[in-house]
Short mmCIF file of C-alpha atoms and ligand atoms in Angstrom, two decimals:
data_model
loop_
_atom_site.label_atom_id
_atom_site.label_comp_id
_atom_site.label_asym_id
_atom_site.label_seq_id
_atom_site.Cartn_x
_atom_site.Cartn_y
_atom_site.Cartn_z
CA MET A 28 -0.08 -0.21 -0.09
CA LEU A 29 1.23 3.60 -0.88
CA GLY A 30 -1.01 5.10 1.74
CA ALA A 31 -0.99 8.82 1.15
CA SER A 32 1.89 9.28 -1.11
CA PRO A 33 3.18 11.30 -2.92
CA GLN A 34 4.00 13.33 -0.02
CA ARG A 35 3.41 17.11 -0.53
CA GLN A 36 4.35 20.24 1.31
CA PHE A 37 3.40 24.07 0.45
CA TYR A 38 6.59 26.01 -0.30
CA ALA A 39 7.58 27.69 2.42
CA GLY A 40 11.03 29.15 1.20
CA THR A 41 11.83 32.71 -0.03
CA ASN A 42 11.57 32.55 -3.57
CA LEU A 43 8.28 34.30 -4.84
CA ASP A 44 8.51 32.54 -7.73
CA HIS A 45 7.96 29.02 -6.41
CA ALA A 46 4.68 30.07 -4.81
CA VAL A 47 2.24 28.50 -7.05
CA THR A 48 -0.92 28.93 -4.74
CA VAL A 49 -2.18 31.28 -2.04
CA GLU A 50 -1.40 28.65 0.38
CA ASP A 51 2.25 28.64 -0.20
CA LEU A 52 2.18 32.46 0.34
CA ARG A 53 0.43 31.44 3.63
CA ALA A 54 3.53 28.88 4.31
CA MET A 55 6.18 31.64 3.67
CA ALA A 56 4.37 33.53 6.08
CA HIS A 57 4.22 31.23 8.76
CA ARG A 58 7.91 30.71 8.69
CA ARG A 59 8.53 34.18 9.08
CA LEU A 60 6.14 35.51 11.53
CA PRO A 61 6.35 34.91 15.16
CA GLY A 62 3.40 32.98 16.73
CA PHE A 63 1.55 35.89 18.30
CA VAL A 64 1.25 37.60 15.15
CA LEU A 65 0.56 34.29 13.40
CA GLU A 66 -2.56 34.05 15.81
CA TYR A 67 -3.72 37.59 15.10
CA LEU A 68 -3.42 36.89 11.31
CA GLU A 69 -4.95 33.17 11.26
CA ALA A 70 -7.25 32.94 14.60
CA GLY A 71 -10.99 33.38 15.00
CA GLY A 72 -13.69 33.77 17.67
CA GLU A 73 -14.01 31.33 20.23
CA ASP A 74 -14.13 27.73 18.97
CA GLU A 75 -13.47 29.35 15.21
CA ALA A 76 -16.63 27.61 14.19
CA THR A 77 -17.47 30.80 12.00
CA LEU A 78 -13.96 30.63 10.52
CA ALA A 79 -14.43 26.83 9.92
CA ARG A 80 -17.82 27.72 8.13
CA ASN A 81 -16.63 30.00 5.74
CA ILE A 82 -14.45 27.41 4.12
CA ALA A 83 -17.34 24.69 4.33
CA ALA A 84 -19.54 26.95 2.73
CA LEU A 85 -17.64 27.28 -0.31
CA ALA A 86 -16.91 23.51 -0.17
CA GLU A 87 -20.40 22.84 -0.54
CA TRP A 88 -21.14 24.02 -4.09
CA ARG A 89 -19.77 22.08 -7.22
CA PHE A 90 -19.56 23.34 -10.60
CA LEU A 91 -22.03 22.03 -13.43
CA HIS A 92 -19.65 23.41 -16.54
CA ARG A 93 -20.74 24.06 -20.14
CA SER A 94 -19.05 22.43 -23.42
CA LEU A 95 -18.09 23.25 -26.62
CA VAL A 96 -18.01 27.25 -26.10
CA ASP A 97 -15.34 29.14 -27.97
CA VAL A 98 -13.49 30.27 -24.54
CA SER A 99 -10.17 31.41 -26.81
CA ARG A 100 -10.58 34.90 -25.54
CA ARG A 101 -12.17 35.45 -21.76
CA ASP A 102 -12.24 38.58 -19.95
CA VAL A 103 -11.96 38.27 -16.17
CA SER A 104 -12.87 41.92 -15.34
CA THR A 105 -15.60 43.71 -14.11
CA VAL A 106 -17.24 47.03 -13.51
CA LEU A 107 -17.96 48.26 -9.93
CA PHE A 108 -19.17 51.84 -9.31
CA GLY A 109 -18.61 52.42 -12.78
CA ARG A 110 -15.17 51.45 -13.05
CA LYS A 111 -12.99 48.61 -14.12
CA LEU A 112 -11.71 45.94 -11.51
CA THR A 113 -8.94 44.05 -13.28
CA ILE A 114 -10.37 40.94 -11.31
CA PRO A 115 -13.67 41.12 -9.01
CA VAL A 116 -11.38 41.59 -5.79
CA ILE A 117 -10.98 44.24 -3.39
CA ILE A 118 -8.41 44.09 -0.83
CA ALA A 119 -10.19 44.25 2.59
CA PRO A 120 -9.44 46.57 5.39
CA THR A 121 -7.22 44.78 8.27
CA GLY A 122 -5.49 46.73 11.11
CA LEU A 123 -2.22 46.39 12.78
CA ASN A 124 -0.81 45.58 9.30
CA GLU A 125 2.39 46.74 10.44
CA LEU A 126 3.01 43.75 12.31
CA PHE A 127 3.20 41.61 9.03
CA TRP A 128 5.84 43.62 6.99
CA PRO A 129 7.23 47.50 7.39
CA HIS A 130 4.74 49.98 5.99
CA ALA A 131 2.43 46.98 5.14
CA ASP A 132 -0.69 49.31 4.54
CA LEU A 133 1.49 51.19 1.78
CA ARG A 134 2.92 47.91 0.34
CA LEU A 135 -0.60 46.57 0.10
CA ALA A 136 -1.95 49.88 -1.49
CA GLU A 137 0.69 50.04 -4.22
CA ALA A 138 0.06 46.14 -4.85
CA ALA A 139 -3.56 46.87 -5.68
CA ALA A 140 -2.72 50.18 -7.54
CA GLU A 141 -0.60 48.30 -9.85
CA PHE A 142 -2.77 45.53 -10.29
CA GLY A 143 -5.70 47.68 -11.15
CA ILE A 144 -8.34 47.12 -7.74
CA PRO A 145 -9.15 49.01 -4.93
CA PHE A 146 -7.29 49.01 -1.47
CA THR A 147 -9.08 49.52 1.77
CA GLN A 148 -7.15 51.12 4.64
CA SER A 149 -8.46 50.26 8.03
CA THR A 150 -8.85 52.79 10.97
CA MET A 151 -6.87 50.56 12.88
CA SER A 152 -3.90 50.99 10.06
CA ASN A 153 -0.59 51.80 10.99
CA ASP A 154 0.44 53.99 8.02
CA ALA A 155 -0.94 57.53 7.39
CA MET A 156 -4.09 57.89 5.38
CA SER A 157 -2.31 61.03 3.58
CA ARG A 158 0.52 58.91 2.15
CA VAL A 159 -1.92 55.81 1.37
CA ALA A 160 -4.11 57.55 -0.52
CA ARG A 161 -1.73 59.28 -2.77
CA VAL A 162 -0.21 55.90 -3.84
CA PRO A 163 -0.51 56.66 -7.62
CA GLY A 164 -3.19 55.22 -9.46
CA LEU A 165 -4.69 53.84 -6.38
CA ARG A 166 -8.66 53.21 -5.89
CA TYR A 167 -8.53 54.54 -2.52
CA TRP A 168 -11.22 53.10 0.15
CA TRP A 169 -11.33 54.15 3.91
CA GLN A 170 -12.84 51.87 6.59
CA LEU A 171 -14.41 53.60 9.59
CA TYR A 172 -14.76 52.05 12.65
CA VAL A 173 -17.18 54.42 14.87
CA PHE A 174 -15.78 55.07 18.36
CA GLY A 175 -15.61 57.78 20.68
CA PRO A 176 -17.72 61.11 20.65
CA PRO A 177 -19.09 61.92 17.08
CA ASN A 178 -16.28 64.58 16.15
CA VAL A 179 -13.93 61.59 16.01
CA ARG A 180 -15.74 60.18 12.92
CA GLU A 181 -16.68 63.36 11.67
CA THR A 182 -12.93 64.15 11.75
CA LEU A 183 -11.86 60.82 9.99
CA ILE A 184 -14.90 61.52 7.40
CA ASN A 185 -13.94 64.69 6.40
CA ARG A 186 -10.30 63.37 6.10
CA ALA A 187 -11.49 60.62 3.79
CA ARG A 188 -12.96 62.95 1.73
CA ASP A 189 -10.19 65.45 1.56
CA SER A 190 -8.03 62.29 0.49
CA GLY A 191 -10.03 61.76 -2.44
CA CYS A 192 -11.30 58.64 -1.28
CA GLU A 193 -13.94 56.68 -3.49
CA ALA A 194 -15.71 54.78 -0.97
CA LEU A 195 -16.03 54.80 2.68
CA VAL A 196 -16.81 50.92 4.00
CA VAL A 197 -18.66 51.39 7.53
CA THR A 198 -17.83 48.23 9.53
CA VAL A 199 -21.00 47.39 11.89
CA ASP A 200 -19.93 43.99 13.35
CA ALA A 201 -17.07 45.23 15.70
CA GLN A 202 -18.61 47.48 18.19
CA ILE A 203 -18.04 44.63 20.70
CA TYR A 204 -14.86 42.64 20.39
CA GLY A 205 -14.91 38.99 19.31
CA ASN A 206 -13.98 36.66 22.04
CA ARG A 207 -10.34 36.14 20.67
CA GLU A 208 -8.85 33.59 23.35
CA TRP A 209 -5.72 33.28 21.59
CA HIS A 210 -5.12 37.08 22.31
CA LYS A 211 -5.06 36.19 26.24
CA ARG A 212 -2.48 33.65 25.79
CA THR A 213 -0.16 35.79 23.89
CA THR A 214 -0.27 38.74 25.57
CA ALA A 215 0.26 39.64 29.42
CA GLY A 216 -2.45 41.87 30.23
CA PRO A 217 -3.62 44.81 27.81
CA THR A 218 -0.26 46.45 27.38
CA SER A 219 2.30 43.97 26.83
CA LEU A 220 2.82 40.60 25.29
CA SER A 221 3.81 37.39 27.67
CA TRP A 222 7.38 36.60 27.99
CA SER A 223 6.89 33.42 25.82
CA SER A 224 5.60 35.69 23.08
CA GLN A 225 8.81 37.99 23.38
CA PHE A 226 10.95 35.14 23.69
CA ASP A 227 9.42 33.66 20.36
CA ALA A 228 9.48 36.95 18.73
CA LEU A 229 13.49 36.73 19.27
CA LEU A 230 13.43 33.60 17.73
CA HIS A 231 12.31 35.21 14.21
CA PRO A 232 15.25 37.37 13.48
CA ARG A 233 13.92 37.95 9.67
CA TRP A 234 10.86 39.24 11.21
CA PHE A 235 12.39 40.93 14.17
CA ALA A 236 15.43 42.70 12.33
CA ARG A 237 13.24 43.94 9.72
CA GLY A 238 10.46 45.26 11.69
CA ILE A 239 10.44 46.08 15.33
CA LEU A 240 14.21 46.37 15.52
CA THR A 241 14.50 48.55 12.45
CA HIS A 242 10.88 50.73 12.67
CA GLY A 243 10.25 50.21 16.37
CA MET A 244 6.69 49.49 17.73
CA PRO A 245 3.75 50.25 15.04
CA ARG A 246 1.25 53.31 15.90
CA PHE A 247 -2.19 53.83 15.27
CA GLU A 248 -1.17 56.94 12.58
CA ASN A 249 -4.78 57.83 11.80
CA VAL A 250 -6.39 57.85 15.31
CA VAL A 251 -3.57 57.97 17.89
CA GLU A 252 -4.18 61.54 18.22
CA PHE A 253 -7.66 60.62 19.92
CA VAL A 254 -5.92 58.46 22.53
CA PRO A 255 -5.00 59.65 25.93
CA LYS A 256 -1.18 60.67 25.82
CA HIS A 257 -0.36 58.33 28.50
CA ARG A 258 -2.10 55.45 26.64
CA ARG A 259 -0.36 55.51 23.24
CA GLY A 260 1.64 52.47 23.62
CA PHE A 261 0.97 50.28 20.91
CA PHE A 262 -1.07 47.34 22.71
CA ASP A 263 -2.75 49.91 25.08
CA SER A 264 -3.87 52.25 22.44
CA ALA A 265 -5.51 49.59 20.87
CA HIS A 266 -6.94 48.33 23.49
CA TRP A 267 -8.47 51.69 24.69
CA ILE A 268 -10.07 52.01 20.93
CA ARG A 269 -11.64 48.96 21.26
CA SER A 270 -13.32 50.09 24.85
CA GLN A 271 -14.35 53.51 23.30
CA MET A 272 -16.42 51.54 20.28
CA ASP A 273 -19.86 53.11 20.11
CA ARG A 274 -22.02 50.25 21.34
CA ALA A 275 -25.21 52.24 20.72
CA LEU A 276 -24.46 52.37 16.76
CA SER A 277 -27.51 52.16 14.95
CA TRP A 278 -29.23 52.80 11.71
CA ASP A 279 -29.76 56.35 12.80
CA THR A 280 -25.87 56.77 12.99
CA ILE A 281 -25.75 55.27 9.58
CA ALA A 282 -28.28 57.66 8.23
CA ARG A 283 -26.24 60.21 9.30
CA ILE A 284 -23.06 59.23 7.75
CA ARG A 285 -24.83 58.64 4.52
CA GLU A 286 -25.86 62.52 5.02
CA ARG A 287 -22.69 63.62 5.58
CA TRP A 288 -20.49 61.38 3.00
CA PRO A 289 -20.97 62.29 -1.03
CA ARG A 290 -19.22 59.49 -2.08
CA LYS A 291 -19.61 55.58 -2.35
CA LEU A 292 -20.75 54.17 0.85
CA VAL A 293 -20.37 50.44 1.83
CA ILE A 294 -22.09 48.90 5.10
CA LYS A 295 -19.53 46.25 6.19
CA GLY A 296 -20.58 43.21 8.54
CA LEU A 297 -24.12 42.92 7.63
CA LEU A 298 -25.63 38.89 8.06
CA ASP A 299 -29.00 39.24 7.71
CA VAL A 300 -31.06 39.59 4.72
CA GLU A 301 -33.27 42.19 6.20
CA ASP A 302 -30.61 44.30 7.25
CA ILE A 303 -29.28 44.35 3.63
CA ALA A 304 -32.54 45.25 2.24
CA ARG A 305 -32.80 48.42 4.76
CA ALA A 306 -28.90 49.28 3.63
CA ALA A 307 -30.45 49.56 -0.02
CA GLU A 308 -33.45 51.66 1.50
CA ILE A 309 -31.33 54.22 3.66
CA GLY A 310 -29.07 54.79 0.51
CA ALA A 311 -25.90 52.84 0.92
CA ASP A 312 -23.94 52.15 -2.53
CA ALA A 313 -22.94 48.32 -1.51
CA VAL A 314 -23.18 45.87 1.35
CA ALA A 315 -20.28 43.99 2.18
CA ILE A 316 -21.97 40.33 3.69
CA SER A 317 -19.16 39.50 6.19
CA ASN A 318 -18.68 37.78 9.42
CA HIS A 319 -15.33 39.61 10.01
CA GLY A 320 -13.15 36.55 8.76
CA GLY A 321 -14.60 34.70 11.82
CA ARG A 322 -13.15 36.63 14.24
CA GLN A 323 -16.28 37.91 15.86
CA LEU A 324 -19.43 35.83 16.89
CA ASP A 325 -18.69 32.27 16.48
CA TRP A 326 -21.00 30.05 15.17
CA ALA A 327 -22.31 32.53 12.62
CA VAL A 328 -23.20 31.31 9.11
CA ALA A 329 -20.99 32.03 6.13
CA PRO A 330 -21.79 35.14 3.94
CA LEU A 331 -22.11 32.70 0.97
CA ASP A 332 -25.03 31.41 2.96
CA LEU A 333 -27.20 34.50 2.62
CA LEU A 334 -25.90 35.73 -0.87
CA PRO A 335 -28.35 34.08 -3.37
CA ALA A 336 -31.39 35.30 -0.62
CA ALA A 337 -29.71 38.97 -0.39
CA ARG A 338 -29.15 39.52 -4.18
CA GLN A 339 -32.88 38.60 -4.52
CA ALA A 340 -33.94 40.71 -1.75
CA VAL A 341 -32.19 43.97 -3.21
CA GLY A 342 -32.28 43.16 -7.01
CA ASP A 343 -29.73 45.67 -8.90
CA ARG A 344 -30.25 48.21 -6.26
CA ILE A 345 -27.02 48.09 -4.87
CA ALA A 346 -23.79 46.31 -4.88
CA ILE A 347 -23.16 43.48 -3.26
CA LEU A 348 -19.59 42.53 -1.80
CA VAL A 349 -18.79 39.34 0.32
CA ASP A 350 -15.91 37.89 2.27
CA GLY A 351 -14.79 35.01 4.42
CA GLY A 352 -12.26 32.28 3.25
CA PHE A 353 -11.76 33.58 -0.38
CA ARG A 354 -8.19 31.92 -1.45
CA ARG A 355 -8.94 30.38 -4.91
CA GLY A 356 -10.04 31.77 -8.22
CA THR A 357 -12.84 29.00 -7.89
CA ASP A 358 -14.07 30.87 -4.73
CA VAL A 359 -14.19 34.03 -6.34
CA ILE A 360 -16.44 32.52 -9.27
CA LYS A 361 -18.59 30.77 -6.96
CA ALA A 362 -19.58 33.97 -5.15
CA LEU A 363 -19.97 35.87 -8.30
CA ALA A 364 -22.27 33.00 -9.75
CA LEU A 365 -24.31 33.36 -6.65
CA GLY A 366 -24.75 37.11 -6.94
CA ALA A 367 -21.98 39.08 -5.70
CA ASP A 368 -20.50 41.77 -7.49
CA ALA A 369 -16.95 41.20 -6.12
CA VAL A 370 -15.38 39.89 -3.16
CA LEU A 371 -12.86 41.37 -0.73
CA VAL A 372 -10.07 39.32 0.53
CA GLY A 373 -8.11 40.15 3.79
CA ARG A 374 -6.15 36.88 4.48
CA ALA A 375 -5.00 36.21 1.02
CA THR A 376 -3.17 39.24 0.55
CA LEU A 377 -1.79 39.39 4.12
CA TYR A 378 -0.35 35.96 3.49
CA GLY A 379 1.68 37.64 0.06
CA VAL A 380 2.55 41.08 2.39
CA ALA A 381 3.64 38.82 5.10
CA ALA A 382 5.64 36.50 2.92
CA ALA A 383 7.33 39.27 0.87
CA GLY A 384 5.89 42.69 1.28
CA LYS A 385 4.37 44.38 -1.71
CA ASP A 386 5.85 41.71 -4.21
CA GLY A 387 4.17 38.97 -2.16
CA ALA A 388 0.93 40.89 -2.08
CA LYS A 389 0.95 41.23 -5.97
CA ARG A 390 1.84 37.41 -6.32
CA ALA A 391 -1.22 36.56 -4.50
CA LEU A 392 -3.41 38.86 -6.84
CA ASP A 393 -1.51 37.39 -9.60
CA ILE A 394 -2.33 33.81 -8.78
CA LEU A 395 -5.87 34.92 -8.23
CA ARG A 396 -6.03 36.00 -11.55
CA GLU A 397 -4.21 33.38 -13.38
CA GLU A 398 -6.76 30.67 -11.44
CA ILE A 399 -9.90 32.78 -12.44
CA MET A 400 -8.68 33.13 -16.03
CA ARG A 401 -7.91 29.54 -16.48
CA ASP A 402 -11.34 28.62 -14.69
CA PHE A 403 -13.41 30.65 -16.68
CA GLY A 404 -11.72 28.46 -19.56
CA LEU A 405 -12.51 24.94 -17.68
CA LEU A 406 -16.29 26.28 -16.83
CA GLU A 407 -16.39 27.52 -20.62
CA VAL A 408 -17.65 31.01 -19.77
CA ARG A 409 -15.92 33.98 -21.20
CA SER A 410 -16.80 36.58 -18.76
CA ALA A 411 -18.39 37.49 -15.33
CA ALA A 412 -21.86 38.29 -17.20
CA GLU A 413 -22.04 34.54 -18.05
CA LEU A 414 -21.73 33.65 -14.36
CA GLY A 415 -25.02 32.67 -12.77
CA PRO A 416 -26.58 30.04 -10.29
CA ARG A 417 -27.24 27.59 -13.04
CA LEU A 418 -23.64 26.46 -13.01
CA LEU A 419 -23.79 25.65 -9.46
CA VAL A 420 -25.29 22.84 -7.36
CA ARG A 421 -25.03 22.04 -3.91
CA ALA A 422 -23.02 19.21 -3.08
CA ASN A 423 -25.02 18.19 -0.09
CA PRO A 424 -28.39 17.35 -1.53
CA TRP A 425 -30.89 17.86 1.33
CA LEU A 426 -29.35 21.55 1.34
CA ARG A 427 -30.74 22.49 -2.27
CA HIS A 428 -34.04 23.81 -0.91
CA ALA A 429 -32.01 26.23 0.97
CA THR A 430 -31.54 28.43 -2.38
CA GLY A 431 -33.84 26.66 -4.64
CA ILE A 432 -31.29 25.88 -6.73
CA THR A 433 -31.11 22.05 -7.99
CA ALA A 434 -29.20 20.16 -10.25
CA PRO A 435 -30.73 19.12 -13.67
CA ALA A 436 -32.46 15.76 -13.09
C1 LIG B 11 -5.99 40.30 10.71
C2 LIG B 11 -7.21 40.85 10.36
C3 LIG B 11 -7.33 42.44 10.65
C4 LIG B 11 -8.58 42.71 10.41
N1 LIG B 11 -8.90 43.94 10.69
C5 LIG B 11 -9.91 44.45 10.42
C6 LIG B 11 -10.45 45.99 10.45
O1 LIG B 11 -9.50 46.65 10.81
N2 LIG B 11 -11.57 46.37 10.06
C7 LIG B 11 -12.39 45.54 9.43
O2 LIG B 11 -13.48 45.99 9.13
N3 LIG B 11 -12.29 43.80 9.31
C8 LIG B 11 -11.15 43.57 9.68
N4 LIG B 11 -11.40 42.32 9.51
C9 LIG B 11 -11.80 41.62 8.69
C10 LIG B 11 -11.57 41.46 7.01
O3 LIG B 11 -11.98 43.00 6.75
C11 LIG B 11 -12.27 40.90 6.32
O4 LIG B 11 -13.78 40.85 6.94
C12 LIG B 11 -11.90 39.04 6.70
O5 LIG B 11 -10.43 39.03 6.56
C13 LIG B 11 -12.38 38.15 5.15
O6 LIG B 11 -12.04 37.07 5.51
P1 LIG B 11 -10.46 36.39 4.91
O7 LIG B 11 -9.64 36.72 5.86
O8 LIG B 11 -10.91 34.88 4.96
O9 LIG B 11 -10.38 37.00 3.49
C14 LIG B 11 -9.75 42.26 9.73
C15 LIG B 11 -9.09 40.53 9.26
C16 LIG B 11 -8.07 39.94 9.88
C17 LIG B 11 -7.75 38.66 9.31
#
């Protein structure tokens, strides 16, 4: 018996040309990063059932491909908010990116600009908005966390407007911080790392020398001014900001933001069809159906689970973005076929940037484009306009009724 042979491993070296999948970039990142950063990158809330569901939901769909279509010319670009996306992908907002690579916000933004997709900068980012927004050719998006008194959000919204930001992404699913138990294991209280995490960081010289040793601890450049002076250390300021999140955040606040914000408005973190319909009613331009990459409420559904019903509820009135677990071209195609306009990727490009900075992020996007292009050919579709639910069937037959989509007899 040969058993499980041949034995395979993802590539975990340092030559980007050898990374052929996003999982290779992930393996490269794992080798470079210390344990506490890896936990921050990978982990979810509590038992990580939501995190697992994101992957499982994708795995439930199988393709029914067409045949004998001329696919010698294929176009994997789409249009969002009237402008072209090279592939139907947007870089999701992620905080604390400096932990992964020096000036990682800038490096991700440069990769996005060169590639021709938007980059969303998080409220909890580490590079100044004024620098990131000026990256040549970038479709710049800013993600807003609503915290502190109203003047905080007003200041941030004004700055985003003045910096030429195309879309304001208001994240509404993190007013209460998810129960990330790993965080308690890697830290020693709210202001510092545990001794074992510090020791482990020293054992990762490629990360340590290029990061903290050269650049010092990261700062929350765009919001640190709102943090009391005695609480501006890296971990402490993150802790303080979390404690100031507006727990009374409601549709009224969103309506006020809508009045104030003149450009595209995206509400991120919705996971209920009625809420998605309401976002359309109050004049949002898009929703991002999301469970925050499995980091907030555990045992939540995956965005993909809601997608067909969400599309039915809002029709073509607003754009629908989804995220959670997208690592492959086939993942992106499934989301589009079920009704999404584009997907947000969080970890996929973070693996790239953590492995090799801007070139790594770019490699992640190149891999996704190559996969989408090849998969369009294999599916025998020529453009995103030809994608639809008829190309998919639930692998788990008793779940078919959930969407009304069934395999042909
Ligand atoms: C390390 C990390 C940090 C994140 N920080 C933020 C954030 O600051 N703001 C936000 O709206 N979402 C944040 N998210 C959620 C992402 O925007 C996105 O919803 C999620 O990563 C999508 O899942 P994926 O990582 O499987 O692609 C974060 C996710 C990760 C992995």
